[in-house]
C-alpha angles and dihedrals in degrees: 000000000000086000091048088049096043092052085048090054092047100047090046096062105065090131089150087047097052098035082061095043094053086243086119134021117230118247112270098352105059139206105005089231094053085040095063103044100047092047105028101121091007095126109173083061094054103044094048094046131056100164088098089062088083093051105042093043122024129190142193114274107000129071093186129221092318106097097194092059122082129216109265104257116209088251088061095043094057092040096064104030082060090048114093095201091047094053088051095056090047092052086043088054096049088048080059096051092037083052097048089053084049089254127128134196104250101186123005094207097053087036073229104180119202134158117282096249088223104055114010093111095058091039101043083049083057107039085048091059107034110073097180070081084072088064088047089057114051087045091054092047092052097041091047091060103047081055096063099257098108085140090059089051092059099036083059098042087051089051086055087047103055092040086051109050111009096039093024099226129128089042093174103056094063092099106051083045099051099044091031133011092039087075083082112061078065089083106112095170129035109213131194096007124189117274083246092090093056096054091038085054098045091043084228114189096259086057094050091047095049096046084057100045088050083051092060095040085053091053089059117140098224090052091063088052094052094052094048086049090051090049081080108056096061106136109183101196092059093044107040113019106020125135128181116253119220087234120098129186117188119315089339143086124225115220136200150188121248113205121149096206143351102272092049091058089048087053079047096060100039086054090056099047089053086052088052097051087033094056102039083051096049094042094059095042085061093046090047085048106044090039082052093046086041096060084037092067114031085052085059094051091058 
């Protein structure tokens, strides 16, 4: 009777399940759909607020500070990671997050990771600054593998590094990548993948449906505003040269620039400049071509 009743228990709290298969909204976020299209780019939310973390992106063994959200148990993991609709929200969700640090998903089959072309250089200013992202990181890239989405860890951990040490931006992330994130361009095999890949690969007709209504939802008007809004608030000191200080004040961090004379911060600045035309040039030649690739093959399909 006691093994009957424990099954049952474990079978009834399924919280991160059901959050992901619209059976429950997410306290106080709602329904995971209606989360992500009212909040998807608004920036000052999302940065003000972590409680949806939990939610977005659960892991084993801790629900986090948000008392209404459960630990992702091994049932639920394996639940979601073999429903088709579930994987697409979770990839939806990690598009949200990849969009707030001024990231996109090139290609859904690669997991490829480039700079939205609209808003990376006010992200990345921020993303560079605010270190409580550190936190969001490591939880999405966990969460992210025990959802059967390992190819997608190491794809974003390859973009950092790139960014890091090749581009030198997001200064202030080496470290977390170099002690931490790093671990995860280790991964030779990726086991137990979503059931995404298969229907990405196969160009079903979910998939398909799923790729054109994005589309739509990306073509929004708002958006647009929001981006042009974000083109202000470029700060390049925060987002090229920037360096964190040893002195704290309150719950901040004061930064500052290290240049050892004049003409190395003006190298400095042409450098950046050329960061900034290189990248917006590059991020729209891999959106041309995977929207290309994108109508190629979904006009073979049909």
């Amino acid at each position: 009777m006691s093994t009957l009743l424990d099954r049952w228990k474990l079978f009834r709290n399924h919280k991160n399940y059901d959050f992901y298969s619209l059976k429950c909204k997410g306290k106080p976020l709602g329904t995971v759909d209606a989360f992500y299209e009212k909040y998807f780019a608004q920036y000052t939310f999302l940065e003000e607020n972590n409680n949806y973390m939990e939610w977005l992106f659960p892991i084993y063994g801790s629900a986090g500070l948000n008392p209404s959200t459960k630990p992702l148990s091994v049932q639920e993991a394996i639940l979601i990671k073999n429903n088709i609709h579930c994987s697409i929200r979770v990839v939806k969700s990690y598009k949200m997050l990849l969009n707030f640090f001024g990231m996109t998903l090139v290609n859904d089959l690669t997991g490829e990771v480039g700079r939205e072309p609209e808003v990376w250089e006010s992200r990345y200013c921020y993303l560079n600054t605010a270190s409580n992202n550190n936190v969001k990181i490591t939880r999405m890239l966990k969460s992210l593998g025990l959802l059967g989405f390992e190819l997608y860890q190491k794809a974003f951990v390859q973009h950092l590094k790139v960014e890091i040490e090749e581009n030198g931006l997001l200064k202030n992330l080496r470290d977390c990548h170099k002690n931490y994130w790093c671990n995860y361009l280790k991964i030779q095999e990726f086991k137990n993948e979503s059931v995404f890949f298969q229907h990405a690969q196969s160009q079903s007709e979910i998939y398909r449906n799923y790729v054109q209504t994005e589309q739509k939802f990306m073509e929004q008007p708002k958006l647009k505003e929001i981006y042009q809004a974000e083109k202000v608030k470029v700060n390049p000191a925060k987002l090229y040269s920037i360096e964190k200080s040893n002195v704290d004040v309150g719950s901040g961090a004061h930064f500052k620039c290290h240049y050892n004379s004049q003409e190395e911060e003006h190298q400095a600045r042409i450098k950046f400049l050329e960061n900034i035309q290189n990248g917006r040039a590059e991020a729209e030649a891999k959106r041309q071509k995977a929207q290309l690739n994108l109508s190629a093959s979904m006009k073979a399909s049909n």
